[in-house]
PDB file of C-alpha atoms in Angstrom:
ATOM      1  CA  UNK A   1     -34.136 -60.934 -22.803  1.00 52.00           C
ATOM      2  CA  UNK A   2     -35.262 -57.440 -23.741  1.00 50.00           C
ATOM      3  CA  UNK A   3     -34.800 -56.226 -20.150  1.00 56.00           C
ATOM      4  CA  UNK A   4     -31.264 -57.654 -20.033  1.00 55.00           C
ATOM      5  CA  UNK A   5     -30.357 -55.920 -23.300  1.00 52.00           C
ATOM      6  CA  UNK A   6     -31.721 -52.640 -21.959  1.00 53.00           C
ATOM      7  CA  UNK A   7     -29.602 -52.991 -18.809  1.00 49.00           C
ATOM      8  CA  UNK A   8     -26.457 -53.710 -20.828  1.00 51.00           C
ATOM      9  CA  UNK A   9     -27.007 -50.658 -23.028  1.00 50.00           C
ATOM     10  CA  UNK A  10     -27.692 -48.501 -19.964  1.00 46.00           C
ATOM     11  CA  UNK A  11     -24.501 -49.669 -18.230  1.00 48.00           C
ATOM     12  CA  UNK A  12     -22.508 -49.074 -21.420  1.00 50.00           C
ATOM     13  CA  UNK A  13     -23.802 -45.499 -21.662  1.00 46.00           C
ATOM     14  CA  UNK A  14     -22.987 -44.885 -18.000  1.00 44.00           C
ATOM     15  CA  UNK A  15     -19.419 -46.104 -18.606  1.00 47.00           C
ATOM     16  CA  UNK A  16     -19.011 -43.757 -21.589  1.00 47.00           C
ATOM     17  CA  UNK A  17     -20.271 -40.772 -19.584  1.00 44.00           C
ATOM     18  CA  UNK A  18     -17.987 -41.685 -16.678  1.00 46.00           C
ATOM     19  CA  UNK A  19     -14.899 -42.019 -18.894  1.00 48.00           C
ATOM     20  CA  UNK A  20     -15.610 -38.735 -20.679  1.00 47.00           C
ATOM     21  CA  UNK A  21     -16.046 -37.048 -17.306  1.00 49.00           C
ATOM     22  CA  UNK A  22     -12.681 -38.400 -16.125  1.00 67.00           C
ATOM     23  CA  UNK A  23     -10.922 -37.179 -19.283  1.00 82.00           C
ATOM     24  CA  UNK A  24     -12.623 -33.821 -18.848  1.00 83.00           C
ATOM     25  CA  UNK A  25     -11.155 -33.528 -15.357  1.00 91.00           C
ATOM     26  CA  UNK A  26      -7.692 -34.370 -16.708  1.00 93.00           C
ATOM     27  CA  UNK A  27      -8.045 -31.713 -19.423  1.00 95.00           C
ATOM     28  CA  UNK A  28      -9.057 -29.134 -16.828  1.00 95.00           C
ATOM     29  CA  UNK A  29      -6.112 -29.993 -14.578  1.00 93.00           C
ATOM     30  CA  UNK A  30      -3.613 -29.840 -17.456  1.00 94.00           C
ATOM     31  CA  UNK A  31      -4.902 -26.406 -18.413  1.00 92.00           C
ATOM     32  CA  UNK A  32      -4.558 -25.253 -14.815  1.00 89.00           C
ATOM     33  CA  UNK A  33      -0.961 -26.536 -14.856  1.00 88.00           C
ATOM     34  CA  UNK A  34      -0.071 -23.954 -17.531  1.00 88.00           C
ATOM     35  CA  UNK A  35      -1.121 -25.437 -20.880  1.00 93.00           C
ATOM     36  CA  UNK A  36      -3.463 -24.259 -23.634  1.00 94.00           C
ATOM     37  CA  UNK A  37      -5.861 -26.758 -25.194  1.00 96.00           C
ATOM     38  CA  UNK A  38      -5.565 -26.911 -28.994  1.00 95.00           C
ATOM     39  CA  UNK A  39      -8.307 -27.640 -31.482  1.00 93.00           C
ATOM     40  CA  UNK A  40      -8.577 -31.116 -32.954  1.00 93.00           C
ATOM     41  CA  UNK A  41      -7.672 -34.605 -31.792  1.00 96.00           C
ATOM     42  CA  UNK A  42      -4.428 -36.514 -32.285  1.00 97.00           C
ATOM     43  CA  UNK A  43      -5.239 -39.684 -34.238  1.00 97.00           C
ATOM     44  CA  UNK A  44      -2.563 -42.360 -34.515  1.00 97.00           C
ATOM     45  CA  UNK A  45      -3.532 -46.021 -34.223  1.00 96.00           C
ATOM     46  CA  UNK A  46       0.024 -47.246 -33.601  1.00 97.00           C
ATOM     47  CA  UNK A  47       0.891 -44.783 -30.839  1.00 97.00           C
ATOM     48  CA  UNK A  48      -2.384 -43.957 -29.073  1.00 96.00           C
ATOM     49  CA  UNK A  49      -4.004 -46.607 -26.820  1.00 95.00           C
ATOM     50  CA  UNK A  50      -7.445 -47.784 -27.891  1.00 92.00           C
ATOM     51  CA  UNK A  51      -8.713 -47.648 -24.316  1.00 89.00           C
ATOM     52  CA  UNK A  52      -7.422 -47.524 -20.733  1.00 84.00           C
ATOM     53  CA  UNK A  53      -6.649 -51.262 -20.766  1.00 88.00           C
ATOM     54  CA  UNK A  54      -4.680 -51.253 -24.039  1.00 88.00           C
ATOM     55  CA  UNK A  55      -0.942 -51.903 -23.538  1.00 87.00           C
ATOM     56  CA  UNK A  56      -0.146 -52.975 -27.108  1.00 90.00           C
ATOM     57  CA  UNK A  57       0.490 -49.483 -28.518  1.00 95.00           C
ATOM     58  CA  UNK A  58       4.057 -48.415 -29.311  1.00 96.00           C
ATOM     59  CA  UNK A  59       5.736 -46.276 -26.658  1.00 97.00           C
ATOM     60  CA  UNK A  60       7.299 -42.931 -27.606  1.00 97.00           C
ATOM     61  CA  UNK A  61      10.893 -42.188 -26.600  1.00 98.00           C
ATOM     62  CA  UNK A  62      11.573 -38.777 -28.176  1.00 98.00           C
ATOM     63  CA  UNK A  63       9.157 -36.307 -29.733  1.00 97.00           C
ATOM     64  CA  UNK A  64      10.132 -33.544 -32.121  1.00 93.00           C
ATOM     65  CA  UNK A  65       7.629 -31.160 -33.716  1.00 88.00           C
ATOM     66  CA  UNK A  66       7.665 -33.016 -37.049  1.00 94.00           C
ATOM     67  CA  UNK A  67       8.669 -36.557 -36.073  1.00 97.00           C
ATOM     68  CA  UNK A  68       9.002 -38.877 -33.129  1.00 97.00           C
ATOM     69  CA  UNK A  69      11.091 -41.889 -32.231  1.00 98.00           C
ATOM     70  CA  UNK A  70       9.620 -44.948 -30.534  1.00 98.00           C
ATOM     71  CA  UNK A  71      11.374 -46.950 -27.836  1.00 97.00           C
ATOM     72  CA  UNK A  72      12.207 -49.493 -30.563  1.00 97.00           C
ATOM     73  CA  UNK A  73      13.918 -46.797 -32.660  1.00 98.00           C
ATOM     74  CA  UNK A  74      11.196 -46.541 -35.306  1.00 98.00           C
ATOM     75  CA  UNK A  75      10.531 -43.165 -36.939  1.00 98.00           C
ATOM     76  CA  UNK A  76       7.060 -41.660 -37.295  1.00 98.00           C
ATOM     77  CA  UNK A  77       6.383 -38.395 -39.070  1.00 98.00           C
ATOM     78  CA  UNK A  78       3.907 -36.280 -37.100  1.00 97.00           C
ATOM     79  CA  UNK A  79       1.514 -33.458 -37.932  1.00 96.00           C
ATOM     80  CA  UNK A  80      -0.792 -32.069 -35.241  1.00 94.00           C
ATOM     81  CA  UNK A  81      -2.359 -29.554 -37.647  1.00 93.00           C
ATOM     82  CA  UNK A  82      -3.167 -31.570 -40.779  1.00 95.00           C
ATOM     83  CA  UNK A  83      -3.617 -35.297 -41.221  1.00 97.00           C
ATOM     84  CA  UNK A  84      -1.589 -37.376 -43.649  1.00 97.00           C
ATOM     85  CA  UNK A  85      -3.154 -39.216 -46.580  1.00 97.00           C
ATOM     86  CA  UNK A  86      -3.739 -42.192 -44.265  1.00 97.00           C
ATOM     87  CA  UNK A  87      -6.249 -39.961 -42.414  1.00 97.00           C
ATOM     88  CA  UNK A  88      -4.075 -39.951 -39.289  1.00 98.00           C
ATOM     89  CA  UNK A  89      -1.745 -37.493 -37.594  1.00 98.00           C
ATOM     90  CA  UNK A  90       1.180 -39.893 -37.827  1.00 98.00           C
ATOM     91  CA  UNK A  91       2.869 -41.864 -40.566  1.00 98.00           C
ATOM     92  CA  UNK A  92       5.441 -44.592 -40.049  1.00 98.00           C
ATOM     93  CA  UNK A  93       8.666 -44.181 -42.012  1.00 97.00           C
ATOM     94  CA  UNK A  94      10.162 -47.335 -43.497  1.00 95.00           C
ATOM     95  CA  UNK A  95      13.936 -47.052 -43.281  1.00 96.00           C
ATOM     96  CA  UNK A  96      16.797 -49.524 -43.393  1.00 95.00           C
ATOM     97  CA  UNK A  97      17.890 -48.412 -39.913  1.00 97.00           C
ATOM     98  CA  UNK A  98      16.470 -47.756 -36.474  1.00 98.00           C
ATOM     99  CA  UNK A  99      17.443 -44.744 -34.392  1.00 98.00           C
ATOM    100  CA  UNK A 100      19.860 -45.337 -31.518  1.00 97.00           C
ATOM    101  CA  UNK A 101      20.650 -41.696 -30.673  1.00 98.00           C
ATOM    102  CA  UNK A 102      19.713 -38.135 -31.630  1.00 98.00           C
ATOM    103  CA  UNK A 103      21.842 -35.061 -32.250  1.00 98.00           C
ATOM    104  CA  UNK A 104      19.318 -32.392 -33.170  1.00 95.00           C
ATOM    105  CA  UNK A 105      17.892 -33.597 -36.495  1.00 96.00           C
ATOM    106  CA  UNK A 106      20.800 -36.001 -36.989  1.00 97.00           C
ATOM    107  CA  UNK A 107      20.508 -39.638 -35.917  1.00 98.00           C
ATOM    108  CA  UNK A 108      22.869 -42.475 -35.173  1.00 98.00           C
ATOM    109  CA  UNK A 109      21.422 -45.589 -36.715  1.00 98.00           C
ATOM    110  CA  UNK A 110      21.628 -49.042 -35.164  1.00 97.00           C
ATOM    111  CA  UNK A 111      23.919 -49.897 -38.082  1.00 96.00           C
ATOM    112  CA  UNK A 112      26.489 -47.354 -36.832  1.00 95.00           C
ATOM    113  CA  UNK A 113      25.910 -44.866 -39.651  1.00 97.00           C
ATOM    114  CA  UNK A 114      24.793 -41.247 -39.262  1.00 98.00           C
ATOM    115  CA  UNK A 115      21.582 -40.064 -40.951  1.00 98.00           C
ATOM    116  CA  UNK A 116      19.582 -36.911 -41.639  1.00 97.00           C
ATOM    117  CA  UNK A 117      16.083 -36.947 -40.143  1.00 97.00           C
ATOM    118  CA  UNK A 118      14.981 -33.845 -42.023  1.00 95.00           C
ATOM    119  CA  UNK A 119      15.764 -32.415 -45.449  1.00 92.00           C
ATOM    120  CA  UNK A 120      18.916 -30.297 -45.239  1.00 87.00           C
ATOM    121  CA  UNK A 121      20.092 -28.232 -48.200  1.00 83.00           C
ATOM    122  CA  UNK A 122      20.454 -30.746 -51.043  1.00 85.00           C
ATOM    123  CA  UNK A 123      20.373 -33.827 -48.789  1.00 90.00           C
ATOM    124  CA  UNK A 124      17.120 -35.741 -48.527  1.00 95.00           C
ATOM    125  CA  UNK A 125      15.784 -36.856 -45.171  1.00 95.00           C
ATOM    126  CA  UNK A 126      16.739 -40.347 -43.972  1.00 97.00           C
ATOM    127  CA  UNK A 127      19.803 -40.353 -46.221  1.00 97.00           C
ATOM    128  CA  UNK A 128      23.272 -41.035 -44.797  1.00 97.00           C
ATOM    129  CA  UNK A 129      25.394 -38.033 -43.849  1.00 96.00           C
ATOM    130  CA  UNK A 130      28.483 -38.054 -46.127  1.00 95.00           C
ATOM    131  CA  UNK A 131      31.930 -37.693 -44.573  1.00 92.00           C
ATOM    132  CA  UNK A 132      32.387 -34.590 -46.723  1.00 91.00           C
ATOM    133  CA  UNK A 133      29.706 -32.779 -44.703  1.00 92.00           C
ATOM    134  CA  UNK A 134      31.127 -29.803 -42.772  1.00 88.00           C
ATOM    135  CA  UNK A 135      29.980 -31.086 -39.391  1.00 92.00           C
ATOM    136  CA  UNK A 136      30.517 -34.785 -40.027  1.00 95.00           C
ATOM    137  CA  UNK A 137      33.557 -34.985 -37.765  1.00 95.00           C
ATOM    138  CA  UNK A 138      31.604 -33.306 -34.956  1.00 96.00           C
ATOM    139  CA  UNK A 139      28.697 -35.728 -35.402  1.00 97.00           C
ATOM    140  CA  UNK A 140      31.080 -38.655 -35.398  1.00 96.00           C
ATOM    141  CA  UNK A 141      32.924 -37.421 -32.311  1.00 97.00           C
ATOM    142  CA  UNK A 142      29.792 -37.128 -30.182  1.00 97.00           C
ATOM    143  CA  UNK A 143      27.729 -39.962 -31.667  1.00 98.00           C
ATOM    144  CA  UNK A 144      30.500 -42.572 -31.703  1.00 96.00           C
ATOM    145  CA  UNK A 145      30.072 -43.007 -27.949  1.00 97.00           C
ATOM    146  CA  UNK A 146      27.265 -45.568 -27.605  1.00 97.00           C
ATOM    147  CA  UNK A 147      26.472 -44.162 -24.145  1.00 98.00           C
ATOM    148  CA  UNK A 148      25.391 -40.851 -25.707  1.00 98.00           C
ATOM    149  CA  UNK A 149      21.636 -41.038 -26.308  1.00 98.00           C
ATOM    150  CA  UNK A 150      20.547 -37.470 -27.031  1.00 98.00           C
ATOM    151  CA  UNK A 151      22.686 -34.436 -27.857  1.00 98.00           C
ATOM    152  CA  UNK A 152      21.670 -30.786 -28.074  1.00 97.00           C
ATOM    153  CA  UNK A 153      23.790 -27.817 -29.100  1.00 96.00           C
ATOM    154  CA  UNK A 154      23.517 -25.228 -26.329  1.00 96.00           C
ATOM    155  CA  UNK A 155      25.817 -22.353 -27.225  1.00 89.00           C
ATOM    156  CA  UNK A 156      27.885 -22.271 -30.397  1.00 80.00           C
ATOM    157  CA  UNK A 157      30.188 -19.522 -29.150  1.00 83.00           C
ATOM    158  CA  UNK A 158      31.442 -21.639 -26.265  1.00 89.00           C
ATOM    159  CA  UNK A 159      31.120 -25.014 -27.989  1.00 94.00           C
ATOM    160  CA  UNK A 160      28.668 -26.213 -25.330  1.00 97.00           C
ATOM    161  CA  UNK A 161      26.618 -29.378 -25.928  1.00 98.00           C
ATOM    162  CA  UNK A 162      24.223 -31.045 -23.493  1.00 98.00           C
ATOM    163  CA  UNK A 163      24.388 -34.839 -23.718  1.00 98.00           C
ATOM    164  CA  UNK A 164      22.012 -37.349 -22.157  1.00 98.00           C
ATOM    165  CA  UNK A 165      23.962 -40.479 -21.323  1.00 98.00           C
ATOM    166  CA  UNK A 166      22.829 -44.013 -20.576  1.00 98.00           C
ATOM    167  CA  UNK A 167      23.767 -43.521 -16.902  1.00 97.00           C
ATOM    168  CA  UNK A 168      20.744 -41.215 -16.509  1.00 97.00           C
ATOM    169  CA  UNK A 169      22.617 -37.903 -16.255  1.00 98.00           C
ATOM    170  CA  UNK A 170      22.816 -34.968 -18.671  1.00 98.00           C
ATOM    171  CA  UNK A 171      26.361 -33.683 -19.191  1.00 98.00           C
ATOM    172  CA  UNK A 172      27.679 -30.378 -20.502  1.00 98.00           C
ATOM    173  CA  UNK A 173      30.461 -31.084 -23.018  1.00 98.00           C
ATOM    174  CA  UNK A 174      32.710 -28.274 -24.226  1.00 97.00           C
ATOM    175  CA  UNK A 175      33.950 -29.013 -27.730  1.00 96.00           C
ATOM    176  CA  UNK A 176      36.617 -27.094 -29.622  1.00 95.00           C
ATOM    177  CA  UNK A 177      38.600 -27.323 -32.836  1.00 91.00           C
ATOM    178  CA  UNK A 178      42.278 -28.149 -32.881  1.00 88.00           C
ATOM    179  CA  UNK A 179      44.759 -25.396 -33.739  1.00 82.00           C
ATOM    180  CA  UNK A 180      44.956 -26.529 -37.348  1.00 81.00           C
ATOM    181  CA  UNK A 181      41.122 -26.366 -37.478  1.00 77.00           C
ATOM    182  CA  UNK A 182      40.925 -29.892 -38.878  1.00 77.00           C
ATOM    183  CA  UNK A 183      39.456 -31.797 -35.954  1.00 89.00           C
ATOM    184  CA  UNK A 184      37.005 -31.420 -33.097  1.00 93.00           C
ATOM    185  CA  UNK A 185      38.095 -32.382 -29.595  1.00 95.00           C
ATOM    186  CA  UNK A 186      36.312 -32.621 -26.249  1.00 96.00           C
ATOM    187  CA  UNK A 187      37.847 -30.050 -23.917  1.00 96.00           C
ATOM    188  CA  UNK A 188      35.849 -30.764 -20.761  1.00 97.00           C
ATOM    189  CA  UNK A 189      32.674 -32.298 -19.383  1.00 97.00           C
ATOM    190  CA  UNK A 190      30.553 -31.653 -16.296  1.00 98.00           C
ATOM    191  CA  UNK A 191      27.086 -32.619 -15.109  1.00 98.00           C
ATOM    192  CA  UNK A 192      24.342 -30.235 -16.238  1.00 97.00           C
ATOM    193  CA  UNK A 193      21.360 -32.176 -14.845  1.00 97.00           C
ATOM    194  CA  UNK A 194      21.945 -34.866 -12.232  1.00 97.00           C
ATOM    195  CA  UNK A 195      19.700 -37.885 -11.757  1.00 96.00           C
ATOM    196  CA  UNK A 196      20.317 -37.505  -8.021  1.00 95.00           C
ATOM    197  CA  UNK A 197      18.917 -33.987  -8.060  1.00 95.00           C
ATOM    198  CA  UNK A 198      15.811 -35.135  -9.924  1.00 94.00           C
ATOM    199  CA  UNK A 199      15.453 -38.388  -7.959  1.00 87.00           C
ATOM    200  CA  UNK A 200      15.377 -40.699 -10.956  1.00 93.00           C
ATOM    201  CA  UNK A 201      17.184 -41.533 -14.189  1.00 97.00           C
ATOM    202  CA  UNK A 202      16.779 -38.777 -16.754  1.00 98.00           C
ATOM    203  CA  UNK A 203      15.310 -40.173 -19.982  1.00 98.00           C
ATOM    204  CA  UNK A 204      14.712 -36.991 -21.999  1.00 98.00           C
ATOM    205  CA  UNK A 205      15.403 -33.254 -21.861  1.00 98.00           C
ATOM    206  CA  UNK A 206      15.340 -29.983 -23.745  1.00 97.00           C
ATOM    207  CA  UNK A 207      17.281 -26.834 -22.900  1.00 96.00           C
ATOM    208  CA  UNK A 208      16.774 -23.219 -23.885  1.00 93.00           C
ATOM    209  CA  UNK A 209      18.038 -20.514 -21.548  1.00 91.00           C
ATOM    210  CA  UNK A 210      15.280 -18.821 -19.530  1.00 89.00           C
ATOM    211  CA  UNK A 211      12.630 -20.361 -21.754  1.00 91.00           C
ATOM    212  CA  UNK A 212       9.548 -22.283 -20.630  1.00 91.00           C
ATOM    213  CA  UNK A 213      10.243 -25.065 -23.138  1.00 93.00           C
ATOM    214  CA  UNK A 214      13.211 -26.194 -20.996  1.00 96.00           C
ATOM    215  CA  UNK A 215      12.412 -29.486 -19.284  1.00 97.00           C
ATOM    216  CA  UNK A 216      13.887 -32.612 -17.762  1.00 97.00           C
ATOM    217  CA  UNK A 217      11.995 -35.898 -17.913  1.00 97.00           C
ATOM    218  CA  UNK A 218      12.805 -38.754 -15.536  1.00 95.00           C
ATOM    219  CA  UNK A 219      11.291 -42.193 -15.151  1.00 88.00           C
ATOM    220  CA  UNK A 220       9.140 -40.645 -12.412  1.00 88.00           C
ATOM    221  CA  UNK A 221       8.004 -37.269 -13.748  1.00 92.00           C
ATOM    222  CA  UNK A 222       8.621 -34.021 -15.620  1.00 95.00           C
ATOM    223  CA  UNK A 223      10.373 -30.893 -14.370  1.00 96.00           C
ATOM    224  CA  UNK A 224       9.821 -27.643 -16.283  1.00 94.00           C
ATOM    225  CA  UNK A 225      11.447 -24.230 -16.100  1.00 93.00           C
ATOM    226  CA  UNK A 226       9.051 -21.744 -14.520  1.00 90.00           C
ATOM    227  CA  UNK A 227       9.253 -18.158 -13.269  1.00 89.00           C
ATOM    228  CA  UNK A 228       9.094 -18.433  -9.478  1.00 90.00           C
ATOM    229  CA  UNK A 229       8.133 -14.735  -9.207  1.00 92.00           C
ATOM    230  CA  UNK A 230       5.779 -14.769 -12.199  1.00 87.00           C
ATOM    231  CA  UNK A 231       3.228 -12.267 -10.864  1.00 90.00           C
ATOM    232  CA  UNK A 232       5.833  -9.649  -9.996  1.00 94.00           C
ATOM    233  CA  UNK A 233       8.084  -9.934 -13.054  1.00 91.00           C
ATOM    234  CA  UNK A 234       5.125  -9.849 -15.447  1.00 88.00           C
ATOM    235  CA  UNK A 235       3.633  -6.847 -13.657  1.00 93.00           C
ATOM    236  CA  UNK A 236       6.686  -4.639 -13.140  1.00 96.00           C
ATOM    237  CA  UNK A 237       9.214  -3.541 -15.771  1.00 94.00           C
ATOM    238  CA  UNK A 238      12.040  -3.361 -13.230  1.00 95.00           C
ATOM    239  CA  UNK A 239      11.532  -6.850 -11.765  1.00 95.00           C
ATOM    240  CA  UNK A 240      13.548  -9.574 -13.462  1.00 93.00           C
ATOM    241  CA  UNK A 241      12.038 -13.045 -13.699  1.00 91.00           C
ATOM    242  CA  UNK A 242      13.741 -15.676 -11.559  1.00 92.00           C
ATOM    243  CA  UNK A 243      13.568 -19.059 -13.270  1.00 92.00           C
ATOM    244  CA  UNK A 244      13.634 -22.385 -11.449  1.00 93.00           C
ATOM    245  CA  UNK A 245      12.972 -25.987 -12.427  1.00 94.00           C
ATOM    246  CA  UNK A 246       9.718 -27.169 -10.874  1.00 93.00           C
ATOM    247  CA  UNK A 247       7.932 -30.494 -11.011  1.00 94.00           C
ATOM    248  CA  UNK A 248       5.022 -30.278 -13.430  1.00 94.00           C
ATOM    249  CA  UNK A 249       1.595 -30.577 -11.803  1.00 90.00           C
ATOM    250  CA  UNK A 250       0.105 -32.207 -14.890  1.00 90.00           C
ATOM    251  CA  UNK A 251       2.522 -35.124 -14.546  1.00 91.00           C
ATOM    252  CA  UNK A 252       2.201 -35.345 -10.778  1.00 91.00           C
ATOM    253  CA  UNK A 253      -1.551 -35.863 -10.976  1.00 89.00           C
ATOM    254  CA  UNK A 254      -2.056 -37.480 -14.391  1.00 92.00           C
ATOM    255  CA  UNK A 255       1.174 -39.123 -15.465  1.00 90.00           C
ATOM    256  CA  UNK A 256      -0.649 -42.163 -16.857  1.00 92.00           C
ATOM    257  CA  UNK A 257      -2.665 -39.887 -19.156  1.00 94.00           C
ATOM    258  CA  UNK A 258       0.345 -38.173 -20.772  1.00 95.00           C
ATOM    259  CA  UNK A 259       1.302 -39.827 -24.043  1.00 96.00           C
ATOM    260  CA  UNK A 260       4.276 -37.602 -24.923  1.00 96.00           C
ATOM    261  CA  UNK A 261       5.778 -34.149 -24.299  1.00 96.00           C
ATOM    262  CA  UNK A 262       8.565 -32.226 -26.053  1.00 96.00           C
ATOM    263  CA  UNK A 263       8.777 -28.993 -24.095  1.00 95.00           C
ATOM    264  CA  UNK A 264       6.215 -27.214 -26.260  1.00 95.00           C
ATOM    265  CA  UNK A 265       3.491 -29.727 -27.097  1.00 96.00           C
ATOM    266  CA  UNK A 266       1.785 -32.239 -24.816  1.00 97.00           C
ATOM    267  CA  UNK A 267      -0.423 -35.047 -26.140  1.00 97.00           C
ATOM    268  CA  UNK A 268      -2.674 -37.145 -23.918  1.00 97.00           C
ATOM    269  CA  UNK A 269      -3.576 -40.816 -24.214  1.00 96.00           C
ATOM    270  CA  UNK A 270      -7.101 -39.757 -25.185  1.00 96.00           C
ATOM    271  CA  UNK A 271      -5.849 -37.617 -28.069  1.00 96.00           C
ATOM    272  CA  UNK A 272      -6.073 -34.073 -26.718  1.00 97.00           C
ATOM    273  CA  UNK A 273      -3.260 -31.694 -27.775  1.00 97.00           C
ATOM    274  CA  UNK A 274      -1.913 -28.926 -25.534  1.00 97.00           C
ATOM    275  CA  UNK A 275       0.809 -26.287 -25.864  1.00 95.00           C
ATOM    276  CA  UNK A 276       2.824 -24.677 -23.069  1.00 92.00           C
ATOM    277  CA  UNK A 277       1.173 -21.423 -22.042  1.00 84.00           C
ATOM    278  CA  UNK A 278       2.962 -20.223 -18.921  1.00 66.00           C
TER     279      UNK A 278
END
C-alpha cells in the first residue's frame, strides 16, 4: 500500500514538472514572437480554465483594457495590475442587459437600447445613453443594424468608421452630416479587411495607422501589423518603416494556449500576461 502511494505521488510530481515545462516553452515562444512578459498572474475563476481538460470556463469575445465581453454578452471588469476585492483580476458586472455589439465604449444591449460601458462626463457606466446625447444619432445609425458587431472610429476628419459585420468582413463606412447638420448619413462603404484575404471569418479587430496594436483575428489565427524592414528602419533615420499584416507566430504555434488578445495585451490560459513589444 505504501509503495503504491509513493508511486502515485511520484507520478503526480512528474506530471506537474512536465506541465510547467510545457508552459515555460510557450512563454519563451510568445516572447520570441514579439511580446514582453509582465509581472504577476491573471486570476479569474470564471474565465481561466482550471486545467488543460477544463472546457467549462466562459469564452471571451472582446477584450478592452478595463473590461471584456464574453461570448454570451456578459460584462467583466478587468484589472491586470491590481486585484479586485474578490481577490481576482476580474469582476462580473450584473446588468439588466447583455452586450450584442460594441462601438468604442458604447454598447448595444440585447434589449435594443444603447449603453455606456465606462463613466463619461456625468453619465455613470452601464447607464442608458439618452437621446439628448450629442452622438446619440450616430450611435443609433451604426448600431441599429443588427449585422454590425463591432465599430471603431478611424478618422474623425473623414468620418471613417471600421465595422465588423456578421458576414465575417470588416467594412470602412464613411459617415457625414446632412446639410442642415441635424442627421448623420452613410455616404459610402467598402471592405477594409476581407475574410477571403485572411482565409477565415474575421471575429475581432483593432486598427491604428502604422501602429503595432493593429490586428485582425479570424477563427483560425491572428494577424498583426509589423514592420517588414524593421532592422533597417530602426537603424537608419532616412529609412521609412514599411508596415504589413503578418500572421502572428504565437498564435500559429500555441493558439490553444491564448486566452485573449486586444492588440496590446495577451493573456494565456495558464495566467501569464504579455504586452506587445515589437
